[in-house]
Coordinates of C-alpha atoms in Angstrom, one line a residue:
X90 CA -9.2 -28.9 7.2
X91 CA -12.5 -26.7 8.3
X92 CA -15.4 -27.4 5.4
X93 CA -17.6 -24.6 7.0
X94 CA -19.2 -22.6 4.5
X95 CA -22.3 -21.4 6.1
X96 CA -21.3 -17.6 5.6
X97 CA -22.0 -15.3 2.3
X98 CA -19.2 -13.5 0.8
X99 CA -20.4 -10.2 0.7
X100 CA -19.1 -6.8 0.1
X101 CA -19.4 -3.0 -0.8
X102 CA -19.2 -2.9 -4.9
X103 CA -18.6 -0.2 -7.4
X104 CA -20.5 -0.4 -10.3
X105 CA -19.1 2.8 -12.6
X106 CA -16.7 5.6 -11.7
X107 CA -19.6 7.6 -10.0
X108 CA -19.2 4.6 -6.7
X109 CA -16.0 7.4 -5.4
X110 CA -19.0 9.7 -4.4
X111 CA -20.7 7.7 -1.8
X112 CA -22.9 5.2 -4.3
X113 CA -21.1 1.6 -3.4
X114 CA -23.7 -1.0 -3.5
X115 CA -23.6 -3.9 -0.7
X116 CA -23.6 -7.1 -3.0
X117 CA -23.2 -10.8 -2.7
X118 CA -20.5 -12.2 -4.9
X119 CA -18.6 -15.6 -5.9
X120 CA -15.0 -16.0 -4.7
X121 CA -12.9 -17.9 -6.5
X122 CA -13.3 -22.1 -6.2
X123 CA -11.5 -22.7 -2.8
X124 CA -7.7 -24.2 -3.0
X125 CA -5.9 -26.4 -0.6
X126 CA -3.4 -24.1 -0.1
X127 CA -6.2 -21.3 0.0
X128 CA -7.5 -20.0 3.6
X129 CA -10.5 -17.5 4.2
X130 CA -10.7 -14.8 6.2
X131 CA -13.2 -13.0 8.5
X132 CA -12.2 -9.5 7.9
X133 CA -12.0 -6.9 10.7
X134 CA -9.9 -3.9 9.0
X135 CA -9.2 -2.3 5.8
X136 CA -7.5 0.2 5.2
X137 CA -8.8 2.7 2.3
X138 CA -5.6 3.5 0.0
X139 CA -5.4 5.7 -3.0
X140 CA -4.9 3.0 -5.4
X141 CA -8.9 2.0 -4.1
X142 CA -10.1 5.5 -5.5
X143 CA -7.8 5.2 -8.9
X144 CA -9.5 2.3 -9.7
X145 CA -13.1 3.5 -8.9
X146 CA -13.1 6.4 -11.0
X147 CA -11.6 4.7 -14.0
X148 CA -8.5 6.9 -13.2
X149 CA -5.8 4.3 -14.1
X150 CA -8.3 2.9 -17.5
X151 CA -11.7 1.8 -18.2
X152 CA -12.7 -1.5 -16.1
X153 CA -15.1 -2.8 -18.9
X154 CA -15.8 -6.4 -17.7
X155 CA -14.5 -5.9 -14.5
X156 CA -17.3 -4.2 -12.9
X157 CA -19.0 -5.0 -10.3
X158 CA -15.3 -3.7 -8.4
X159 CA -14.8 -4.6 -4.3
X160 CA -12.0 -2.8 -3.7
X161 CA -9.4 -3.2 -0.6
X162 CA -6.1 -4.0 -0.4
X163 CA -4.9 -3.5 3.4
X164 CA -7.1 -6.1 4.5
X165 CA -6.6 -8.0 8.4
X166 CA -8.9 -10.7 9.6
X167 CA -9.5 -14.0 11.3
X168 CA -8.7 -17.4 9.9
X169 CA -11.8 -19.2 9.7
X170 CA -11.4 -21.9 6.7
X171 CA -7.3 -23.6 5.6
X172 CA -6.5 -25.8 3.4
X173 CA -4.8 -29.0 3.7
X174 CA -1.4 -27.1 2.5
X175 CA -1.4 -24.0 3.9
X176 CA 1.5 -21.6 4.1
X177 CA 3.3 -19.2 6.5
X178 CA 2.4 -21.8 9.3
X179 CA -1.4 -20.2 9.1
X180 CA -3.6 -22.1 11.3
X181 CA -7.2 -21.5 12.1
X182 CA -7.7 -18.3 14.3
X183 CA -4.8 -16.8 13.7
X184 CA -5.1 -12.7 12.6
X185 CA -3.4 -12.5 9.4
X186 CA -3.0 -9.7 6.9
X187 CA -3.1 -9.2 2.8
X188 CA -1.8 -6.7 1.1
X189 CA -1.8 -5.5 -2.9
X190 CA -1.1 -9.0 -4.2
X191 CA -2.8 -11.9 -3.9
X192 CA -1.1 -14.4 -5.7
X193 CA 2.1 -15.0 -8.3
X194 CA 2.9 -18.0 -10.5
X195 CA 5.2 -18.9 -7.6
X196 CA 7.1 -21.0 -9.9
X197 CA 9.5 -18.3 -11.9
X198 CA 12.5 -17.0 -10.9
X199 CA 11.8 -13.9 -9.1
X200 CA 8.9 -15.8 -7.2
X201 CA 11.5 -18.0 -6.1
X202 CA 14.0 -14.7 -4.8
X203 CA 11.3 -13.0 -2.9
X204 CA 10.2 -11.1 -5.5
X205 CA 6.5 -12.5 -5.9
X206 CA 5.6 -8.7 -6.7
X207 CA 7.4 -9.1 -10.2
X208 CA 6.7 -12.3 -11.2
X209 CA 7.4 -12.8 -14.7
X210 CA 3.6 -14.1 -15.6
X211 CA 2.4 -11.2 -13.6
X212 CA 1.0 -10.5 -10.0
X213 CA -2.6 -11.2 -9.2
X214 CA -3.9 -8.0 -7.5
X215 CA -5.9 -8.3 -4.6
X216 CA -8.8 -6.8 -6.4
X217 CA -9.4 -6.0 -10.1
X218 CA -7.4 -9.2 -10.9
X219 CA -7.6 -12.5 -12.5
X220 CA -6.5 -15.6 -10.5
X221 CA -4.6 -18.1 -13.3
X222 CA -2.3 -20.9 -10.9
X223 CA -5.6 -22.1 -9.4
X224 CA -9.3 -21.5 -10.2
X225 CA -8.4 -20.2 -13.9
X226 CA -10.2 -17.1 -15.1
X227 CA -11.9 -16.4 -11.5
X228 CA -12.4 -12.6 -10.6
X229 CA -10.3 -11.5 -7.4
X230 CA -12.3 -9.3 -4.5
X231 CA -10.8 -7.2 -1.7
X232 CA -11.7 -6.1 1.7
X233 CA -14.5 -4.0 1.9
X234 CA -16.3 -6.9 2.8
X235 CA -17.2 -9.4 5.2
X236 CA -14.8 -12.3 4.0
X237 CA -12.0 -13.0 1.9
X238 CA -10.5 -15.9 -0.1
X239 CA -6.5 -16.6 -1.3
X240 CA -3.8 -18.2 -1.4
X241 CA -2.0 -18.5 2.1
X242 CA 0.9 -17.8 0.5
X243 CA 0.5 -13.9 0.4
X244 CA -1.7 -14.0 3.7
X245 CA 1.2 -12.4 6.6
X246 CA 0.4 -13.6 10.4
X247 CA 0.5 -10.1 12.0
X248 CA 3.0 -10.2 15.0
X249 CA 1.9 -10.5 18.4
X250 CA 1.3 -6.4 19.5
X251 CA 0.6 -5.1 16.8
X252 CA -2.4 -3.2 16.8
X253 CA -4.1 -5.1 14.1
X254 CA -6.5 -2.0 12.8
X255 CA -3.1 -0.1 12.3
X256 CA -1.4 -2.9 10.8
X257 CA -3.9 -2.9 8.3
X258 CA -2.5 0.3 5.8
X259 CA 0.7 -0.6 5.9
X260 CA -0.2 -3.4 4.0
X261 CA 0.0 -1.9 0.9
X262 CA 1.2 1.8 1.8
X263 CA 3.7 0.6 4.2
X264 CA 5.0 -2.2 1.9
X265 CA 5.1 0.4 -0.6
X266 CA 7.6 2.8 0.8
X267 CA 9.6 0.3 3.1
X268 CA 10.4 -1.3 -0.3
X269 CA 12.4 0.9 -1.4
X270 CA 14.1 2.0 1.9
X271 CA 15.5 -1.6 2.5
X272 CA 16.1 -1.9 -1.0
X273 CA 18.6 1.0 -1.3
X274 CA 20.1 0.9 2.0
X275 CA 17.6 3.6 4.2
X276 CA 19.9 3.8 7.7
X277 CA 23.0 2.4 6.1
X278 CA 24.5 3.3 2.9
X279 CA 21.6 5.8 2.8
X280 CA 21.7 8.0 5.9
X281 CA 19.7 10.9 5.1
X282 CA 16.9 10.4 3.1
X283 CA 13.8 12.3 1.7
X284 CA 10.3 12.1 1.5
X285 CA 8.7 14.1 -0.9
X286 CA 4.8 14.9 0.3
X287 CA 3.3 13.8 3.8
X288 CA 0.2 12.0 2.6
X289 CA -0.7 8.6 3.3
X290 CA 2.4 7.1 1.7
X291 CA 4.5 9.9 2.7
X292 CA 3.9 9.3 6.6
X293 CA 5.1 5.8 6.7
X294 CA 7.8 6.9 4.8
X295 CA 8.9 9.1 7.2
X296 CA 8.6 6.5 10.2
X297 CA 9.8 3.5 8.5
X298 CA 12.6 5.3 7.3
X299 CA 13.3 6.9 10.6
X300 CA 12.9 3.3 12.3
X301 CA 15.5 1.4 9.8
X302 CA 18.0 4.9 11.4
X303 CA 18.2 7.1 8.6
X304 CA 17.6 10.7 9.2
X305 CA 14.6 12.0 7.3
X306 CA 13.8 15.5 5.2
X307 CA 10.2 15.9 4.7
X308 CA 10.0 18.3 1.3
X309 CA 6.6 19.7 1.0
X310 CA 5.0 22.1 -0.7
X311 CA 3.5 24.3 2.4
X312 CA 5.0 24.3 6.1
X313 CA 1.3 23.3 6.9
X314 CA 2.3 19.8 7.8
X315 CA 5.6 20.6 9.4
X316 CA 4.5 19.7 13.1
X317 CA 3.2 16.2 11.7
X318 CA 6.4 15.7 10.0
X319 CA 8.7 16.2 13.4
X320 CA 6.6 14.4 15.6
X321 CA 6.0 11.3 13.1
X322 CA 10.4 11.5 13.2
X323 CA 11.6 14.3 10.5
X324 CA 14.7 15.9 11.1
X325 CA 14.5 18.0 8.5
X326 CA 11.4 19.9 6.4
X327 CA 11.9 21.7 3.4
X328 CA 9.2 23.7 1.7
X329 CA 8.8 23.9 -2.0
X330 CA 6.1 26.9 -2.1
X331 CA 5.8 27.7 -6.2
X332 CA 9.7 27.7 -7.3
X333 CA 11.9 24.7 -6.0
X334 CA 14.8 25.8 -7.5
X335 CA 15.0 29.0 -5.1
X336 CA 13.6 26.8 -2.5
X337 CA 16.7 23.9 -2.6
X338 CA 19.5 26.5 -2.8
X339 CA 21.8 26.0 0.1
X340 CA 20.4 22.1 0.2
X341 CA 22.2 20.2 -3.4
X342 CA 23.8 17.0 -2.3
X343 CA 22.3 16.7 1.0
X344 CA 20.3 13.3 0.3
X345 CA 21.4 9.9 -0.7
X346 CA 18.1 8.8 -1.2
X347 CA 15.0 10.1 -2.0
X348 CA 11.6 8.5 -2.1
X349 CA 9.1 10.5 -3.9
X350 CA 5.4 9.2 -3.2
X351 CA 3.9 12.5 -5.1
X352 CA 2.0 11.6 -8.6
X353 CA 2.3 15.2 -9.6
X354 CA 3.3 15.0 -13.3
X355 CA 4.7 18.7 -13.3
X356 CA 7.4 18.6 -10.9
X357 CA 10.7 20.3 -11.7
X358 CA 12.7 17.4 -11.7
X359 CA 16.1 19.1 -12.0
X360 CA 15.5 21.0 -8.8
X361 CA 14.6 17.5 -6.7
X362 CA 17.5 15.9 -8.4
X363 CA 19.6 18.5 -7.3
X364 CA 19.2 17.6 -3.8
X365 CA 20.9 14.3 -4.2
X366 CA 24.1 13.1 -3.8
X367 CA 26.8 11.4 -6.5
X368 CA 25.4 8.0 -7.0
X369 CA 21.6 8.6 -5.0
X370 CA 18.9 7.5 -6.3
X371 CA 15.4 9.0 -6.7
X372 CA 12.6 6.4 -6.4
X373 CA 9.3 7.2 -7.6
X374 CA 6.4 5.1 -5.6
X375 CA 3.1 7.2 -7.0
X376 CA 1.7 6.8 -9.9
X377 CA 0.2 9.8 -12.1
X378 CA -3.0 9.0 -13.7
X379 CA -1.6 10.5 -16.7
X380 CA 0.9 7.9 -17.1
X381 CA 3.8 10.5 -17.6
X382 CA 6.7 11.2 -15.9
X383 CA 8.0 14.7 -15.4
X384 CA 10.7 16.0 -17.9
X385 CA 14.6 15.0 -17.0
X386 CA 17.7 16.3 -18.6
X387 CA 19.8 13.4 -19.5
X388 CA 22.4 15.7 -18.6
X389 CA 21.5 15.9 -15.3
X390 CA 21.9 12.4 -14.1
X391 CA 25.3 12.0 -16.2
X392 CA 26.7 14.6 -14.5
X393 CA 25.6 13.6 -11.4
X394 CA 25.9 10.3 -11.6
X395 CA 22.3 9.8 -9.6
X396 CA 19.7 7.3 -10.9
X397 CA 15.8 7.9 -10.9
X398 CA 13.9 4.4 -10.5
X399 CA 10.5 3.2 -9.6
X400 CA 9.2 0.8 -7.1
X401 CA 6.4 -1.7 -6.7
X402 CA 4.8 -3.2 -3.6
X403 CA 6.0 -4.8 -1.3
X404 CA 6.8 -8.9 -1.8
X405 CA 5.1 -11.3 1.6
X406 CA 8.8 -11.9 3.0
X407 CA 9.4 -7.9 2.6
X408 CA 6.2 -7.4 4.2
X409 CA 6.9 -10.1 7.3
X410 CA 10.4 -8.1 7.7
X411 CA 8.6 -4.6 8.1
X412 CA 6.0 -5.8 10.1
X413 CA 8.4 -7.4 12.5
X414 CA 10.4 -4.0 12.6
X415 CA 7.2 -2.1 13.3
X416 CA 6.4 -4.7 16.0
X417 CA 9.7 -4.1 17.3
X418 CA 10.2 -0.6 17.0
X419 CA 6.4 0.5 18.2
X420 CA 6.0 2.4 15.6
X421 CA 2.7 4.2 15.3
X422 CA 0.5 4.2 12.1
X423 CA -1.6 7.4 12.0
X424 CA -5.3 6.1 11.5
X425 CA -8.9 7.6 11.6
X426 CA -11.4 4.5 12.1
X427 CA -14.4 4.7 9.8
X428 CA -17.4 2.2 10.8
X429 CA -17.4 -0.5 7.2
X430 CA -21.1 0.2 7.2
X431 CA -20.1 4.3 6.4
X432 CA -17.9 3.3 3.7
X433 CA -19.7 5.5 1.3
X434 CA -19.0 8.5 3.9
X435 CA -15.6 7.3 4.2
X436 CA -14.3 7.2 0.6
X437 CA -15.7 10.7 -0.8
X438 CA -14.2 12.2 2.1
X439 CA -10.7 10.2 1.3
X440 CA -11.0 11.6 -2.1
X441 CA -11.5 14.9 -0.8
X442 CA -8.1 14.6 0.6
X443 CA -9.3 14.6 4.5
X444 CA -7.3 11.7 6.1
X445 CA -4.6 12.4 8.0
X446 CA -3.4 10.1 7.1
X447 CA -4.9 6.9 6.4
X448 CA -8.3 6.1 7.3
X449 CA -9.5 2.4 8.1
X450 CA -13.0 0.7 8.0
X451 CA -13.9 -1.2 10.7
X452 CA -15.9 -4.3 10.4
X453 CA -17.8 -4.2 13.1
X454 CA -20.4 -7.1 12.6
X455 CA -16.8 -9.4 12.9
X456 CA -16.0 -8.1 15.9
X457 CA -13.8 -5.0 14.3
X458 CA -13.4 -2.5 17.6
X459 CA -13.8 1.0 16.4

């Protein structure tokens, strides 16, 4: 086992819900006591996801003790420090990514199906979390920074060709919408499948689900990204404008699947539901910061027979699966590289909806190539 210790864990810190316009701090901080089936990390990438600016601004509820926040979820790096026990056959060296979650109980019985991601003592996030199996109580910190520490358990190798700055978003927003897709068949039982909204989420949606063989609809509200969707693999585009209704006539029960990745809490939920076929399913992946969900007619999924669910992120073995189909399939994450020392350029210009579509900081001091 390495015992080196001669680096700082350091990192870009929000200290109130004004950090989202370009006032992170760079601070020193204390990871959690170091486990034997722990490793550390040197981190090269991470990727800036939407959940990072929810939890900023206080969007998702207050933070109160949790402040100081260093957020990051996508996050690849270098092993530099394992345990005695370490997981995933991790060794030192090796590039290895984390995602959303950053440990589980490990002990219950959907840790041991797979399902670490709805563990019945609850998932330690990456950031913003509380480790509880090992070093009780201790605050958990993400990727914009220079290292990070956790349990080798939810630490993925990242396969051999795999561009490891685009590995790094679909960490969490890959996981997110791949998920789903395996989960309810995307290629098989589910052959034509939608995306609602080409964002961040929306984009891997569309090449995940185009790489498992389903053929995809992009449904957006302007044709403005309609060249993005076809080259990224959609088939299909359909364009909302104001009045979906009008908009879907001609198109009910063309989908057996549709992942929705909007957080819009006014959607007309009859007209997207329309779309479906007997016995689809509608999965919702974003989450409104209101916390509502957009009104649904009872009626409408009886006599329909369709379902409207939700979705988490993805769990490490669902993660490993997608990664090796990425690997496989060369499919292309569409990144912008931001320098981690313009991180407070970076996120402001996230929140002002600029990425197309994910952006990624570079750590360039560990060796991070922009």
């Amino acid at each position: 086992m390495s015992t080196s210790t001669d680096y700082k864990f350091e990192g870009w810190a929000g200290s109130g819900p004004e950090s989202i316009e370009g006032n992170l701090k760079f601070i020193e901080y204390e990871p959690k006591q170091f486990a034997e089936d722990d490793v550390d990390l040197k981190i090269l990438y991470c990727g800036i996801c939407a959940s990072d600016i929810s939890t900023l601004s206080e969007g998702w509820g207050p933070l109160g003790d949790m402040w100081p926040q260093v957020v990051g979820h996508e996050i690849v790096g270098e092993v530099v420090r394992v345990g005695s026990s370490p997981k995933n056959g991790i060794k030192m060296g090796d590039i290895v990514g984390v995602g959303a979650q950053c440990d589980s109980c490990l002990q219950c019985h959907y840790c041991n199906k797979d399902m670490e991601n709805y563990c019945s003592k609850g998932m330690v996030g990456t950031y913003n979390g509380k480790f509880s199996r090992t070093s009780e109580g201790s605050k958990s910190y993400g990727g914009y920074a220079n290292y990070w520490r956790g349990p080798s358990h939810f630490a993925i190798p990242i396969p051999a060709g795999l561009d490891p700055a685009e590995a790094a978003p679909l960490l969490c927003g890959g996981g997110t919408v791949f998920s789903p897709l395996v989960q309810y068949g995307a290629g098989k039982e589910a052959k034509n499948v939608g995306i609602i909204g080409l964002g961040g989420l929306g984009h891997f949606g569309v090449t995940l689900a185009t790489a498992l063989g389903a053929d995809v609809t992009v449904i957006s509200h302007s044709a403005r990204k309609q060249k993005d969707a076809e080259e990224l693999g959609a088939k299909h585009f359909l364009i909302t404008g104001d009045d979906e209704a009008k908009a879907f006539k001609g198109h009910e029960r063309s989908l057996d699947l549709i992942i929705c990745t909007s957080n819009a809490p006014d959607m007309n939920m009859a007209a997207y539901l329309s779309l479906l076929k007997p016995a689809g399913n509608f999965i919702l992946v974003g989450v409104p910061e209101t916390g509502k969900l957009p009104e649904i007619s009872p009626a409408t999924l009886i006599f329909s027979n369709i379902h409207v669910g939700g979705s988490l992120i993805a769990s490490p073995q669902t993660l490993k699966d997608m990664l090796e189909l990425v690997a496989e399939k060369k499919v292309k994450s569409w990144i912008q590289k931001w320098s981690m020392n313009k991180v407070n350029e970076a996120v402001p210009s996230m929140v002002a909806g600029n990425a197309r579509y994910r952006y990624v900081l570079v750590n360039e001091d560990n060796g991070g190539k922009l």
